[in-house]
Amino acid sequence: MSEEKEESSQCAKETGVTETVPTKKLSLQERLAIAAQKKASDSNKKKNKKKQEDTMKEGHGIGEKAQAEECAYLDKVVQLIDDSTKRDDILEAVKRYVSAKNERLESKIVILESELKKVKTKTTLANKTSDDGLLKKLKEKEDQIHDLLDEGAKLSKKELALSQTIKRLKSRETELESDLSRLESTIEELNAKIDGMEKSLDMCDVNERQLAEERLRVESLQAKYEAILKANDGLTDELKEIKFSNLDGKLKNIQKELDEERQENEQLNEDYKKLNLLHQELKKENEETISNLQKELKSQRAINIEREAEIKRLEEKVEELRYHTETTISNKSSDSSIELLQTQYDQAQENWKLIESTYLRNISKLETRIDELQIDNVTYSKKIKVLTNDLKQKNSEIKELQETNLSLLDELKNSKKQNDKLKSEIEDLTQRLNQAIVDCKNEKESLVKKIEKLQEESANLESTLKLRMNEFNSSTSNIPQNSFYLQDLSSASSLNFKNASSHSPSIGTPLGRQFSNKRLSLQFGEGALAPRLPSSSSAFTLNKLNNIGSLSAQDKILRHQNSIISMDSNDAPLGINTSARSISEGLPEFTVEEEDPDEIGMDATSDRYTVGEGVDTPILNNSNEGVGVNVQLIKKLGDHARMLELEVSTLKDETLALEKEKECASAEIGRLIEENSKVNELKHEIELRDSEVRKIDDNYQRVLVLLGEKEERLGELNEDIEDLKVILREQVQQMVEMQEKINELSKQ
């Protein structure tokens, strides 16, 4: 078993698999040696048996652990086969492991058989008496051999399974090789992409640095821009205030500034002309000086050549004189030759002095000329500085004017927008006004028509009322008076009905304008044949017409719909037709209440009825039929009179409502007229604003033209100044060259 563990660990090392090595256990050989030693002593048989049993148990446990470890190892190998990329190495390692395992098992079987033979021989020689124990041990060994054979069978099964897995892995390997080729191509593509991405990353890093720098710049510029915006906002606010306060004054100031700038431009043009003249004069002077200096240089060069020739001649003479002197000294010449030489020497010195004086004069003249030119250069530089400062001021003024220009443009745009808004509002208002006028006219016409209709209806109603009253008066004069009395009641318009057990009613009704201030109180069922019954149970009461008149027309109509009085053939004698029924719509609903006789307004104890103001009428005794007919007639006449009064009250209410509507319409017309006047005023203001805006536009166009002219003039002045600078630089360079030449001549 230890050899198997060592080989499995070596295979694991070859395949690259790390395996946990278990603790060392006893092998079969060691256990057999221990058992042989224990057999020698008979006294320790029992102990040996117990130890052998223990060792057998341990051997079984060790075999089971080894099998579990081998299974775990095989599982790890299978996992590695499934996961790893080195398929060939793993397959070779598995093959070697299987072959080694088979060889080990075969060798173990051979060793065990040899050991069995040795044990048998040893046991037969050592102790024949211990046959039973040896047989038991042999049985145990045979059991171990059977166990090992079982393990070999299991391993062979595992080998078959591994061979199948190898075949499956080979097919898998082919698939994986195709996948590998495909993956290699994809890897190459990815590598190319990675290279491109690395390059792009480098570019991104560079871009990020540039972006960081640009961000810093942008932040600084943004801070500056915000500061400028704040300043600009403040300035714009101030400008807006100033402009809204006095645009005319601003325009006048701008015109004054433009006039001043024109004058300044004229002055600048004059200065420019003067400078051009000076420049031309300076050019001429410089050309003259250059020509004079060139002439002087030529003359000086000729003089220098002559002087050099004289110097050479004098040197030759001096050498001749020296030679003569030497010869004269040697020959002891006369004093006359010495005197001649002395005179010649004096003449040469005088000539040298004259030459030096002329050179010094020329040098002094040139120095003075250089000083004058330097002074002129300084003055010209000062003038150029002054002109540049003036130009800068003009540029700043032009920028300010441009800014004011832009602000004026913005104001013009805003004013135009406001103009458009006002125009749209005016159009809306005019449309509303026209619609309101049309609606007002329509309402007025409808109200006039309604009033005319109401007047016609009221006239018709009055005529019908008069006719009905006349008919009622004529009918009442012809009606036979039965046993009843009429009493004069108060002027309240209320009708009270009271039912007794014999259904004898009590009626009170106002009848038209003639009966509007009276209340008729009647009690029937009393006479010669019909005694008076006690009053009880219930009474019908109608509310006052004044309270009914305070209701709206719709409520009256609803009440009337619930309490339409049915008319039958008995209406014919009274002249009440269907038109009167239609007019009677709008009556209130009658309410039924139970009241006491005192509240009803009737004299329960009186046996007579009176008509008129305290004038007693004679008692009329008649049959019950005549009483019923009279009661029905009076009831219907009272109902018709009430209906007519209700119609009149509703018509009055409607006329009041129409008057109120008329007042509202007149107020609305007045309001619309005021709005129309306001709209006209706004139109006038808008026209004035439009004229002002046009004036501002014209002034703005003029300002733009002037600014363009000024910019052109400034550009020309800048070009002239640059030309002057170039000319002055050339003059300075010429002066420097002249000075260098003079210095060289002075050195010579």
XYZ file of C-alpha atoms in Angstrom, residues 140-663:
524
model
C -7.780 -14.732 7.132
C -5.007 -14.456 4.579
C -7.256 -15.990 1.961
C -9.862 -13.451 2.922
C -7.260 -10.724 2.488
C -6.316 -12.224 -0.881
C -9.976 -12.293 -1.872
C -10.209 -8.685 -0.761
C -7.185 -7.825 -2.851
C -8.672 -9.690 -5.812
C -11.868 -7.739 -5.326
C -9.815 -4.587 -5.261
C -8.120 -5.713 -8.487
C -11.517 -6.347 -10.096
C -12.636 -2.918 -8.983
C -9.464 -1.441 -10.372
C -10.003 -3.286 -13.662
C -13.500 -1.853 -13.781
C -12.009 1.541 -13.075
C -9.479 0.882 -15.823
C -12.314 0.147 -18.262
C -14.083 3.283 -17.133
C -10.855 5.226 -17.562
C -10.344 3.771 -21.049
C -13.849 4.870 -21.942
C -13.147 8.277 -20.466
C -9.897 8.336 -22.490
C -11.848 7.664 -25.672
C -14.342 10.303 -24.721
C -11.492 12.671 -23.898
C -9.856 11.965 -27.272
C -13.061 12.987 -29.037
C -13.222 15.927 -26.702
C -9.563 16.612 -27.496
C -10.300 16.837 -31.219
C -13.117 19.229 -30.480
C -10.870 21.210 -28.191
C -8.129 21.315 -30.833
C -10.621 22.816 -33.277
C -11.708 25.175 -30.522
C -8.043 25.956 -29.825
C -7.391 26.782 -33.469
C -10.437 28.984 -33.501
C -9.438 30.535 -30.195
C -5.892 31.109 -31.463
C -7.303 33.018 -34.413
C -9.549 34.966 -32.066
C -6.571 35.520 -29.731
C -4.552 36.911 -32.608
C -7.417 39.205 -33.487
C -7.735 40.169 -29.843
C -3.997 40.800 -29.648
C -4.273 43.059 -32.656
C -7.213 44.768 -31.011
C -5.241 44.996 -27.759
C -2.362 46.632 -29.613
C -4.781 49.063 -31.166
C -6.388 49.637 -27.784
C -2.984 50.203 -26.184
C -2.193 52.743 -28.853
C -5.585 54.317 -28.328
C -4.952 54.234 -24.559
C -1.674 56.034 -25.090
C -3.491 58.526 -27.236
C -6.165 58.724 -24.561
C -3.520 59.417 -21.923
C -2.103 62.157 -24.088
C -5.595 63.435 -24.750
C -6.398 63.258 -21.037
C -3.342 65.318 -20.245
C -4.294 67.780 -22.917
C -7.846 67.732 -21.619
C -6.620 68.342 -18.079
C -4.578 71.271 -19.312
C -7.509 72.485 -21.363
C -9.783 72.048 -18.361
C -7.480 74.181 -16.269
C -7.407 76.737 -19.044
C -11.136 76.509 -19.458
C -11.653 76.878 -15.705
C -9.412 79.909 -15.607
C -11.106 81.306 -18.689
C -14.483 80.457 -17.213
C -13.591 82.288 -14.015
C -12.469 85.236 -16.086
C -15.561 84.905 -18.218
C -17.789 84.820 -15.137
C -16.049 87.882 -13.768
C -16.463 89.571 -17.146
C -20.087 88.456 -17.245
C -20.702 89.875 -13.795
C -19.046 93.102 -14.795
C -20.932 93.009 -18.065
C -24.203 92.368 -16.241
C -23.558 95.306 -13.980
C -22.620 97.466 -16.920
C -25.612 96.263 -18.913
C -27.891 97.019 -15.978
C -26.384 100.463 -15.668
C -26.628 100.949 -19.414
C -30.228 99.793 -19.404
C -31.067 102.194 -16.618
C -29.268 104.997 -18.390
C -30.810 104.130 -21.720
C -34.308 103.748 -20.393
C -33.907 107.010 -18.476
C -32.604 109.182 -21.291
C -32.267 107.637 -24.727
C -32.563 111.020 -26.399
C -29.810 112.441 -24.214
C -27.696 109.403 -24.977
C -28.212 109.897 -28.688
C -27.293 113.573 -28.387
C -24.179 112.621 -26.412
C -23.325 110.018 -29.032
C -23.755 112.604 -31.755
C -21.549 115.021 -29.826
C -18.963 112.293 -29.349
C -19.181 111.497 -33.031
C -18.634 115.163 -33.873
C -15.697 115.287 -31.472
C -14.314 112.108 -32.956
C -14.725 113.570 -36.409
C -12.793 116.637 -35.300
C -10.177 114.413 -33.702
C -10.013 112.362 -36.872
C -9.557 115.545 -38.869
C -6.822 116.624 -36.475
C -5.266 113.193 -36.763
C -5.429 113.437 -40.520
C -3.773 116.847 -40.355
C -1.137 115.470 -37.979
C -0.739 112.521 -40.280
C -0.238 114.845 -43.245
C 2.260 116.876 -41.242
C 4.036 113.703 -40.225
C 4.081 112.592 -43.831
C 5.586 115.937 -44.826
C 8.126 115.679 -42.022
C 8.810 112.120 -43.026
C 9.364 113.162 -46.617
C 11.564 116.047 -45.499
C 13.499 113.682 -43.260
C 13.817 111.274 -46.142
C 15.152 114.043 -48.331
C 17.495 115.234 -45.599
C 18.660 111.702 -44.968
C 19.221 111.176 -48.670
C 21.098 114.477 -48.882
C 23.163 113.648 -45.799
C 23.831 110.165 -47.136
C 24.846 111.594 -50.509
C 27.012 114.253 -48.826
C 28.553 111.663 -46.571
C 29.192 109.411 -49.533
C 30.783 112.337 -51.381
C 32.826 113.163 -48.328
C 33.817 109.546 -48.030
C 34.879 109.495 -51.650
C 36.817 112.741 -51.206
C 38.323 111.461 -47.982
C 39.259 108.242 -49.687
C 40.908 110.223 -52.493
C 42.623 112.402 -49.906
C 43.649 109.316 -47.996
C 45.077 107.829 -51.173
C 46.929 111.059 -51.878
C 48.131 111.247 -48.286
C 49.240 107.653 -48.410
C 51.135 108.448 -51.594
C 52.642 111.521 -49.921
C 53.465 109.458 -46.852
C 55.179 106.899 -49.001
C 57.016 109.662 -50.870
C 57.986 111.306 -47.594
C 59.107 107.982 -46.198
C 61.220 107.490 -49.264
C 62.601 110.998 -48.831
C 63.266 110.304 -45.166
C 65.074 107.152 -46.073
C 67.031 109.074 -48.705
C 67.813 111.761 -46.161
C 68.834 109.157 -43.633
C 70.965 107.550 -46.220
C 72.402 110.949 -47.173
C 72.935 111.797 -43.543
C 74.702 108.555 -42.994
C 76.756 109.152 -46.059
C 77.308 112.781 -45.116
C 78.283 111.828 -41.619
C 80.625 109.313 -43.013
C 81.838 111.684 -45.690
C 81.567 114.729 -43.413
C 79.138 116.533 -45.674
C 78.467 120.153 -45.375
C 76.015 121.893 -43.082
C 73.898 123.098 -45.984
C 72.476 119.663 -46.654
C 71.562 119.330 -42.991
C 69.643 122.571 -43.095
C 67.769 121.401 -46.179
C 66.789 118.226 -44.427
C 65.632 120.214 -41.402
C 63.386 122.408 -43.522
C 61.919 119.384 -45.268
C 61.225 117.772 -41.906
C 59.449 120.916 -40.655
C 57.294 121.025 -43.770
C 56.323 117.369 -43.277
C 55.263 118.075 -39.673
C 53.114 120.992 -40.794
C 51.498 118.831 -43.434
C 50.729 116.177 -40.818
C 49.145 118.789 -38.564
C 46.927 120.045 -41.386
C 45.819 116.496 -42.157
C 45.008 115.834 -38.487
C 43.034 119.089 -38.181
C 40.938 118.265 -41.251
C 40.217 114.785 -39.917
C 39.245 116.197 -36.543
C 36.901 118.704 -38.166
C 35.239 116.013 -40.200
C 34.857 113.816 -37.119
C 33.310 116.646 -35.092
C 30.887 117.431 -37.895
C 29.846 113.792 -38.136
C 29.421 113.542 -34.358
C 27.209 116.629 -34.294
C 25.206 115.186 -37.161
C 24.824 111.895 -35.304
C 23.657 113.734 -32.193
C 21.105 115.649 -34.210
C 19.851 112.444 -35.790
C 19.616 110.784 -32.372
C 17.633 113.741 -31.055
C 15.339 113.517 -34.078
C 14.982 109.783 -33.472
C 14.006 110.385 -29.843
C 11.456 113.007 -30.846
C 10.040 110.740 -33.510
C 9.826 107.838 -31.037
C 7.986 110.108 -28.591
C 5.599 111.153 -31.316
C 5.089 107.511 -32.273
C 4.338 106.625 -28.646
C 1.849 109.465 -28.409
C 0.207 108.322 -31.625
C 0.084 104.702 -30.433
C -1.502 105.822 -27.166
C -4.022 107.855 -29.114
C -4.709 104.844 -31.286
C -5.192 102.654 -28.227
C -7.601 105.171 -26.770
C -9.452 105.322 -30.053
C -9.585 101.524 -30.181
C -10.962 101.406 -26.638
C -13.507 104.070 -27.508
C -14.439 102.153 -30.636
C -14.856 98.980 -28.581
C -17.052 100.856 -26.121
C -19.086 102.215 -29.001
C -19.376 98.713 -30.417
C -20.545 97.441 -27.040
C -23.064 100.259 -26.812
C -24.013 99.374 -30.357
C -24.638 95.773 -29.364
C -26.602 96.851 -26.303
C -28.664 99.169 -28.492
C -29.253 96.276 -30.869
C -30.402 94.115 -27.957
C -32.669 96.898 -26.764
C -34.035 97.287 -30.262
C -34.710 93.562 -30.437
C -36.410 93.646 -27.036
C -38.449 96.696 -28.034
C -39.426 94.957 -31.269
C -40.464 91.886 -29.315
C -42.478 94.042 -26.916
C -43.927 95.807 -29.937
C -44.986 92.501 -31.452
C -46.456 91.400 -28.137
C -48.379 94.660 -27.808
C -49.593 94.331 -31.373
C -50.759 90.776 -30.728
C -52.433 91.893 -27.489
C -54.084 94.780 -29.324
C -55.319 92.410 -32.006
C -56.694 90.085 -29.338
C -58.331 93.012 -27.566
C -59.823 94.299 -30.808
C -61.154 90.852 -31.598
C -62.592 90.567 -28.100
C -64.034 94.053 -28.390
C -65.666 93.275 -31.709
C -67.022 90.032 -30.324
C -68.256 91.836 -27.210
C -69.906 94.537 -29.344
C -71.583 91.883 -31.492
C -72.662 89.943 -28.390
C -73.906 93.140 -26.801
C -75.906 94.017 -29.892
C -77.352 90.520 -30.028
C -78.192 90.603 -26.325
C -79.694 94.048 -26.708
C -81.844 92.886 -29.602
C -82.879 89.767 -27.705
C -83.678 91.847 -24.610
C -85.711 94.311 -26.672
C -87.584 91.420 -28.231
C -88.193 89.870 -24.806
C -89.402 93.204 -23.426
C -91.747 93.653 -26.369
C -93.046 90.120 -25.929
C -93.521 90.705 -22.208
C -95.291 93.979 -22.842
C -97.575 92.265 -25.342
C -98.194 89.416 -22.908
C -98.867 91.832 -20.062
C -101.300 93.776 -22.276
C -103.017 90.549 -23.278
C -103.165 89.449 -19.656
C -104.612 92.781 -18.564
C -107.223 92.587 -21.293
C -108.083 88.997 -20.354
C -108.216 90.009 -16.682
C -110.597 92.837 -17.444
C -112.769 90.567 -19.540
C -112.800 87.877 -16.891
C -113.524 90.387 -14.176
C -116.391 91.751 -16.148
C -117.646 88.238 -16.782
C -117.149 87.407 -13.115
C -119.036 90.495 -12.005
C -121.841 89.772 -14.433
C -121.944 86.133 -13.373
C -121.905 86.982 -9.668
C -124.744 89.410 -10.167
C -126.812 86.653 -11.845
C -125.948 83.888 -9.326
C -128.779 83.072 -6.847
C -127.536 83.746 -3.374
C -128.081 80.851 -0.991
C -127.807 80.881 2.772
C -124.292 82.268 3.238
C -122.751 85.440 4.511
C -119.649 87.274 3.243
C -117.459 88.911 5.748
C -114.852 91.555 5.157
C -111.430 90.319 6.105
C -107.958 91.748 6.033
C -106.113 92.688 2.832
C -103.733 89.668 2.966
C -103.950 87.413 -0.109
C -104.555 84.028 1.476
C -107.094 81.292 0.875
C -108.202 79.030 3.724
C -110.090 75.833 3.258
C -111.603 73.882 6.128
C -113.215 70.468 5.861
C -115.754 69.270 8.349
C -117.122 65.747 8.700
C -119.760 66.559 6.070
C -116.990 67.946 3.671
C -118.466 71.460 3.778
C -115.530 73.712 2.652
C -114.498 77.167 3.699
C -112.998 79.278 0.904
C -111.289 82.649 0.894
C -109.859 84.052 -2.364
C -108.702 87.341 -3.851
C -110.504 88.103 -7.120
C -108.462 90.267 -9.475
C -107.503 93.850 -8.816
C -110.968 94.686 -7.467
C -110.683 91.942 -4.783
C -106.949 92.194 -4.169
C -107.420 94.108 -0.915
C -110.218 91.862 0.385
C -110.322 88.360 1.815
C -113.483 86.359 1.224
C -114.376 84.017 4.069
C -117.111 81.480 3.378
C -118.633 78.596 5.238
C -121.022 76.205 3.591
C -123.301 73.363 4.711
C -125.368 75.527 6.964
C -128.899 76.605 6.320
C -132.537 75.759 6.883
C -132.117 72.181 5.824
C -128.457 71.596 6.712
C -127.452 72.596 10.213
C -123.946 73.785 10.929
C -121.452 71.084 11.814
C -118.527 71.481 14.189
C -115.161 72.230 12.612
C -112.440 69.632 12.915
C -109.566 67.676 11.344
C -107.810 69.685 8.596
C -107.622 72.884 6.594
C -106.183 73.884 3.227
C -104.060 76.988 3.292
C -102.375 78.875 0.479
C -99.350 81.016 1.093
C -99.536 84.668 0.379
C -99.105 85.803 -3.185
C -96.473 88.296 -2.172
C -94.336 85.481 -0.819
C -95.028 83.483 -3.979
C -94.053 86.441 -6.135
C -90.649 86.549 -4.478
C -89.874 83.103 -5.863
C -88.057 82.651 -9.150
C -89.958 81.895 -12.345
C -88.489 78.390 -12.559
C -89.613 77.556 -8.988
C -93.081 78.875 -9.787
C -93.282 76.713 -12.891
C -92.146 73.647 -10.936
C -94.698 74.332 -8.234
C -97.394 74.872 -10.814
C -96.599 71.610 -12.582
C -97.348 69.754 -9.350
C -100.604 71.627 -8.778
C -102.300 72.087 -12.177
C -105.996 72.567 -11.649
C -108.151 70.453 -13.851
C -110.820 72.304 -15.742
C -114.115 70.668 -16.737
C -117.197 71.655 -18.723
C -118.413 74.045 -16.016
C -115.747 76.584 -17.159
C -117.687 77.314 -20.351
C -120.191 79.778 -18.916
C -117.377 81.846 -17.384
C -115.540 82.198 -20.679
C -112.326 80.491 -19.475
C -110.704 78.762 -22.450
C -107.559 76.720 -23.061
C -105.398 79.773 -23.595
C -106.139 80.868 -20.072
C -105.145 77.416 -18.889
C -101.828 77.691 -20.703
C -101.238 81.136 -19.240
C -102.054 79.808 -15.778
C -98.891 77.675 -15.804
C -96.354 78.778 -13.285
C -98.644 78.632 -10.240
C -97.167 77.471 -6.927
C -97.972 74.194 -5.279
C -100.647 74.425 -2.619
C -99.634 73.194 0.823
C -102.055 71.429 3.111
C -101.818 72.215 6.769
C -103.939 71.546 9.818
C -104.775 74.783 11.595
C -107.097 76.023 14.255
C -110.217 77.925 13.316
C -108.682 81.077 14.767
C -105.646 80.848 12.425
C -107.817 80.159 9.374
C -109.434 83.541 9.578
C -113.043 82.339 9.808
C -115.736 82.840 12.354
C -116.547 79.301 13.439
C -119.442 80.338 15.592
C -121.073 82.755 13.170
C -124.285 81.605 11.511
C -124.135 84.254 8.764
C -121.775 85.400 6.055
C -121.257 89.023 5.173
C -120.097 90.668 1.923
C -118.537 94.122 1.674
C -117.232 96.376 4.391
C -119.539 95.590 7.301
C -122.662 95.493 5.139
C -124.812 92.539 6.045
C -126.433 90.546 3.294
C -129.708 88.758 3.586
C -129.667 85.090 4.362
C -130.407 82.902 1.371
C -132.034 79.602 2.070
C -131.651 77.109 -0.720
C -131.151 73.464 -1.321
C -127.818 71.649 -1.012
C -127.495 71.387 -4.800
C -127.616 75.125 -5.317
C -125.016 75.570 -2.593
C -122.654 73.085 -4.273
C -122.954 74.822 -7.652
C -122.243 78.221 -6.133
C -119.248 76.872 -4.216
C -117.752 75.310 -7.358
C -118.207 78.504 -9.349
C -116.638 80.665 -6.662
C -113.796 78.196 -6.212
C -112.968 78.117 -9.924
C -113.230 81.866 -10.241
C -110.888 82.309 -7.280
C -108.420 79.824 -8.746
C -108.386 81.660 -12.080
C -107.939 84.988 -10.365
C -105.018 83.643 -8.341
C -103.424 82.212 -11.482
C -103.708 85.553 -13.221
C -102.212 87.378 -10.241
C -99.338 84.902 -10.145
C -98.746 85.455 -13.863
C -98.665 89.190 -13.271
C -96.225 88.808 -10.382
C -93.953 86.514 -12.439
C -94.070 88.985 -15.323
C -93.138 91.784 -12.940
C -90.229 89.704 -11.614
C -89.095 88.943 -15.163
C -89.289 92.619 -16.107
C -87.178 93.474 -13.046
C -84.656 90.791 -13.994
C -84.608 92.102 -17.560
C -84.041 95.634 -16.284
C -81.148 94.359 -14.188
C -79.737 92.538 -17.221
C -80.200 95.713 -19.230
C -78.257 97.672 -16.610
